[in-house]
Coordinates of C-alpha atoms in Angstrom, one line a residue:
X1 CA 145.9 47.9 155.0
X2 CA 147.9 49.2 151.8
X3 CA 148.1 47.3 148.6
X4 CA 150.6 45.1 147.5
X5 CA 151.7 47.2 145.1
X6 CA 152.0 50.1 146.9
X7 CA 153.4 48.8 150.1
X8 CA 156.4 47.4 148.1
X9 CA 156.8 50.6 146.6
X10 CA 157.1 52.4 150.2
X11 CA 159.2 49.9 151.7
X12 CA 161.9 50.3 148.3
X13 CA 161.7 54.0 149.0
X14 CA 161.9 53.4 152.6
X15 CA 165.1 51.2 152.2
X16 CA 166.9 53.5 149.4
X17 CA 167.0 56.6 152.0
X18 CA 165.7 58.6 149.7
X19 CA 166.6 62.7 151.6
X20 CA 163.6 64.4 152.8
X21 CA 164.3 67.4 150.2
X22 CA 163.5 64.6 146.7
X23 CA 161.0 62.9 148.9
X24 CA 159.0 66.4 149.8
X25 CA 159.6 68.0 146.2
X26 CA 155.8 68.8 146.0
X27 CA 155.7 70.6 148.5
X28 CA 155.7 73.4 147.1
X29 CA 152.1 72.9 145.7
X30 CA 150.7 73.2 149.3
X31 CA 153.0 76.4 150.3
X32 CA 152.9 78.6 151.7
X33 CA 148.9 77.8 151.5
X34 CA 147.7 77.8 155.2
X35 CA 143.8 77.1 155.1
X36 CA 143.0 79.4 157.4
X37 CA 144.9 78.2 160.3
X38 CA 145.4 81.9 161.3
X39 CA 141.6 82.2 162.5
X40 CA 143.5 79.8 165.4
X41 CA 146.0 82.4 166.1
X42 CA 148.9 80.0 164.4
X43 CA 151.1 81.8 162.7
X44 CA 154.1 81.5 160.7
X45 CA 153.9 77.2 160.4
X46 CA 156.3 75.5 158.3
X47 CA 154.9 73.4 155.1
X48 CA 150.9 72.8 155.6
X49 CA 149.5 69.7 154.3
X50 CA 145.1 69.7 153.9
X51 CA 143.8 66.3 153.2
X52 CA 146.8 64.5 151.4
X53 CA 146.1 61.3 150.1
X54 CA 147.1 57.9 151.9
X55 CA 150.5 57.5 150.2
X56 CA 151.3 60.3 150.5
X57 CA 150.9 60.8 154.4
X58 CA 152.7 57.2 154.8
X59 CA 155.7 58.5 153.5
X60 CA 155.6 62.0 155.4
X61 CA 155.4 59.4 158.1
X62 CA 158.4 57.6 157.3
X63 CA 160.7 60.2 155.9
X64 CA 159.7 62.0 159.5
X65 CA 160.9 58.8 161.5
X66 CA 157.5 58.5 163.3
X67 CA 157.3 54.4 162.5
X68 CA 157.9 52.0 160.2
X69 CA 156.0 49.6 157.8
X70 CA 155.2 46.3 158.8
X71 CA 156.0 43.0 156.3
X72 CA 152.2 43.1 155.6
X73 CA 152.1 46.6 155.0
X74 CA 150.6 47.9 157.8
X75 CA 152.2 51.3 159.9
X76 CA 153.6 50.4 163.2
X77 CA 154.1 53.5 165.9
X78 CA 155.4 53.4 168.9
X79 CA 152.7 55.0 171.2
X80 CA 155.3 55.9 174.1
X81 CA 154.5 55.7 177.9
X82 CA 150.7 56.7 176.8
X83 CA 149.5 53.6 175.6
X84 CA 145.4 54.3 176.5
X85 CA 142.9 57.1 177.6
X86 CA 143.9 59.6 180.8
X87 CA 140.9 60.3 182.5
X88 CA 142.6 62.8 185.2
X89 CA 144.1 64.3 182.5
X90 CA 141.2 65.6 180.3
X91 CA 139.8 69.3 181.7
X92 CA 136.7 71.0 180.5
X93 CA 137.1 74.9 180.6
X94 CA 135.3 76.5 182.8
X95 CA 132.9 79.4 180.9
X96 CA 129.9 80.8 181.7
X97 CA 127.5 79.2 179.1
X98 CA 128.3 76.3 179.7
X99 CA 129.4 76.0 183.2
X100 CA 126.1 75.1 185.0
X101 CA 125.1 72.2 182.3
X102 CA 128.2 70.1 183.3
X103 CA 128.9 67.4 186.1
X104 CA 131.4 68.5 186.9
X105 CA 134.1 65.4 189.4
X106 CA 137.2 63.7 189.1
X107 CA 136.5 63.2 185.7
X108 CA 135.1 66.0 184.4
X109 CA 137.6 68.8 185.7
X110 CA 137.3 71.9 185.2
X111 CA 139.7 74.3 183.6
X112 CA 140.0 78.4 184.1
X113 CA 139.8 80.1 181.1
X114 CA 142.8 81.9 182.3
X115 CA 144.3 78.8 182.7
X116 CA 143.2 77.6 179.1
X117 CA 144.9 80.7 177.7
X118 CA 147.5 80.5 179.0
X119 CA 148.6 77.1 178.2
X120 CA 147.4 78.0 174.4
X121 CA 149.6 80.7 173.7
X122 CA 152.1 78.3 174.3
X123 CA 151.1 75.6 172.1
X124 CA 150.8 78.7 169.5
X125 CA 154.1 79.5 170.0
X126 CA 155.5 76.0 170.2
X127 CA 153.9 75.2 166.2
X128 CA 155.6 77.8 165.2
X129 CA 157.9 77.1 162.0
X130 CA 156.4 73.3 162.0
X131 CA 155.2 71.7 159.7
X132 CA 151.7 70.7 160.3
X133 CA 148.8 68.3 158.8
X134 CA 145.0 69.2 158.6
X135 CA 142.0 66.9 157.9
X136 CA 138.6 68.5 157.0
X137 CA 136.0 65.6 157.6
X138 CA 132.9 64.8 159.0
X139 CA 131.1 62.8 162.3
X140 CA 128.3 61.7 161.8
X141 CA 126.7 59.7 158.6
X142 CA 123.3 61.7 157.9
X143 CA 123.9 65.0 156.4
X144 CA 120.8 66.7 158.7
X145 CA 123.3 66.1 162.3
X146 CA 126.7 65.7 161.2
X147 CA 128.9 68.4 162.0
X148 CA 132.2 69.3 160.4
X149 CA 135.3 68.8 162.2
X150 CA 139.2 70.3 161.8
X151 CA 141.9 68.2 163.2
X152 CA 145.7 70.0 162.4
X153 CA 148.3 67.5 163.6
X154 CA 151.8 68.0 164.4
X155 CA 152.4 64.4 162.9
X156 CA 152.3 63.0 159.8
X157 CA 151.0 59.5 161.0
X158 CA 148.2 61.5 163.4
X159 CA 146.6 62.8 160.0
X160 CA 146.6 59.0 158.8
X161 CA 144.7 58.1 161.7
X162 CA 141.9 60.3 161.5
X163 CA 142.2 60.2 157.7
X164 CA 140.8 56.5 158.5
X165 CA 138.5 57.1 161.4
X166 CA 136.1 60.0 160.3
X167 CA 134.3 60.6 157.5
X168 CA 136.1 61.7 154.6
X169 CA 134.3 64.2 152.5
X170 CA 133.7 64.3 148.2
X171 CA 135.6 67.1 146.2
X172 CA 132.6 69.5 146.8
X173 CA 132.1 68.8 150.1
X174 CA 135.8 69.6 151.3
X175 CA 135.4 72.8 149.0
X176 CA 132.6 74.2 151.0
X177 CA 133.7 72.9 154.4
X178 CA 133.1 74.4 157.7
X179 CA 134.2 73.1 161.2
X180 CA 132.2 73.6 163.5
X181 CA 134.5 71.7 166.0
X182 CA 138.6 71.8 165.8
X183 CA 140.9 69.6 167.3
X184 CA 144.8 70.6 167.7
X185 CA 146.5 67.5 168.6
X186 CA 150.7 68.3 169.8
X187 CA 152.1 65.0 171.5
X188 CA 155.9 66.8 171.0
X189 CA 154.3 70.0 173.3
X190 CA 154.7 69.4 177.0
X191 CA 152.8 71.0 179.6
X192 CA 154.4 72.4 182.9
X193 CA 152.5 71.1 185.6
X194 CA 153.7 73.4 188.3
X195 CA 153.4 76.4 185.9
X196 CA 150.3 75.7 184.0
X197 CA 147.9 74.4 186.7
X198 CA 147.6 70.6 185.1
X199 CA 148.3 67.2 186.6
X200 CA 150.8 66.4 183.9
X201 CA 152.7 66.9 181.0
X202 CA 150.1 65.2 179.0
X203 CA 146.9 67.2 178.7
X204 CA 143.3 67.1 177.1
X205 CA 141.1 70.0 177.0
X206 CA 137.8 70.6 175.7
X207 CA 135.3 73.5 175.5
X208 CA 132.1 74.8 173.2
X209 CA 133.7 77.6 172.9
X210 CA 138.0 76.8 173.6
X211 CA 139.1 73.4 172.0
X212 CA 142.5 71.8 172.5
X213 CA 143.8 68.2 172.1
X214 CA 147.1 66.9 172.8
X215 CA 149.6 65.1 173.9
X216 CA 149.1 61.1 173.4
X217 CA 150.4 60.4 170.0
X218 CA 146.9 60.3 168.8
X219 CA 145.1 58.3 171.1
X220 CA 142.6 60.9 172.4
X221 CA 141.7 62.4 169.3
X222 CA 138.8 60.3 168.8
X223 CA 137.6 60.9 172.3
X224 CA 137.6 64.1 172.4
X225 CA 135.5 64.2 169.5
X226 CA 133.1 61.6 169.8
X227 CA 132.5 63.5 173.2
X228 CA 131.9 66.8 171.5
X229 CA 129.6 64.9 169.1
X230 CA 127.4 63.5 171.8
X231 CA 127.6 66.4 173.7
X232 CA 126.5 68.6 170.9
X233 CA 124.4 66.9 168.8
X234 CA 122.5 64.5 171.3
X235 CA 121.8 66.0 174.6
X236 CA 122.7 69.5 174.3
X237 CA 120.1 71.8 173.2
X238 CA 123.2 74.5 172.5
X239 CA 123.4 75.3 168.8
X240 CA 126.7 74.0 167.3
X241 CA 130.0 76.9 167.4
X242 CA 132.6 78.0 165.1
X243 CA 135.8 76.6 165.0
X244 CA 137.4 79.3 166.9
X245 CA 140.3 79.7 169.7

């Protein structure tokens, strides 16, 4: 919930059509900055935001037509035909260190590697000149477990989401912040089912050592975390990875 103050301030802005150009005129403080994303193999994206504040994401948000402010001040998005979890939809890769400590049935299906691949050179190619929004934070409260996670979004209201569900870390910490998990969440990136091996267009994969999230305007983001966290830091005796594709 935004303040009173500042929710009539968005809503004025939102109502005066203030163009994208006046409204992103800071932009160029973040660009062409790009935090690394290049140990992912993306390449050449458009602005790159790390960690932006509240307002600040809430207006991307707007400006970008991905919903709209409530009376009470509240974001309201449209979460399309994907309105919960798809279990069928959620592989594993299939890799040799891990591939004997999973269950794997009709919920935990595995992926090739090949397969994986594949399907991420695509989504490397598809952010491509997009803009895109990062959020260095943390799961898990005590400082001895936690691990650091990456989530790059391809929306500006995505980034708000996580912004409020994981733990946000101080100045110092986001200075010296490693991930040892990364999400990539692209709901605007459809899979070919007939040409990438998947069920649908919508897709969740997870791996230790090949991570990808996408396509449910958000919804999965905290699954496929919380999963890796439990995974990980619970019942796996595996030490923790890098954040790499």
């Amino acid at each position: 919930m935004l303040n009173s103050g500042l929710t009539q301030y968005l809503l004025e802005r939102n109502r005066s059509n203030v163009s994208s150009k006046e409204l992103f005129s800071f932009d160029k403080l973040y660009h062409p900055e790009t935090y690394g994303l290049e140990t992912l193999g993306i390449k050449n994206p458009g602005w790159v935001y790390r960690n932006i504040p509240v307002a600040q994401l809430i207006q991307h948000a707007l400006a970008r037509g991905e919903g709209r402010l409530a009376s009470n001040g509240a974001f309201v998005v449209e979460t399309g035909k994907y309105t919960g979890r798809s279990p069928q939809d959620r592989y594993i890769v299939d890799e040799p260190s891990t591939r004997d400590e999973i269950h794997w049935n009709n919920l935990n299906v595995p992926l090739y590697e090949e397969t994986f691949d594949r399907l991420y050179r695509r989504v490397l190619a598809y952010v491509q000149g997009r803009d895109l929004y990062i959020f260095d934070d943390f799961v898990g409260a005590d400082p001895r477990y936690r691990f650091g996670v990456r989530v790059v979004n391809e929306f500006a209201f995505q980034n708000l989401f996580v912004h409020q569900l994981f733990l946000r870390p101080t100045t110092d910490e986001l200075a010296e912040h490693q991930a040892d998990f990364t999400v990539i969440a692209v709901p605007g990136f459809q899979g070919d089912p007939e040409e990438d091996g998947i069920r649908s267009e919508g897709f969740v994969i997870s791996g230790y050592t090949s991570k990808l999230a996408g396509t449910e305007r958000g919804i999965t983001t905290p699954q496929v975390t919380f999963s890796a966290c439990f995974g990980q830091c619970f019942f796996s005796p595996r030490n923790r990875t890098g954040s790499t594709q």
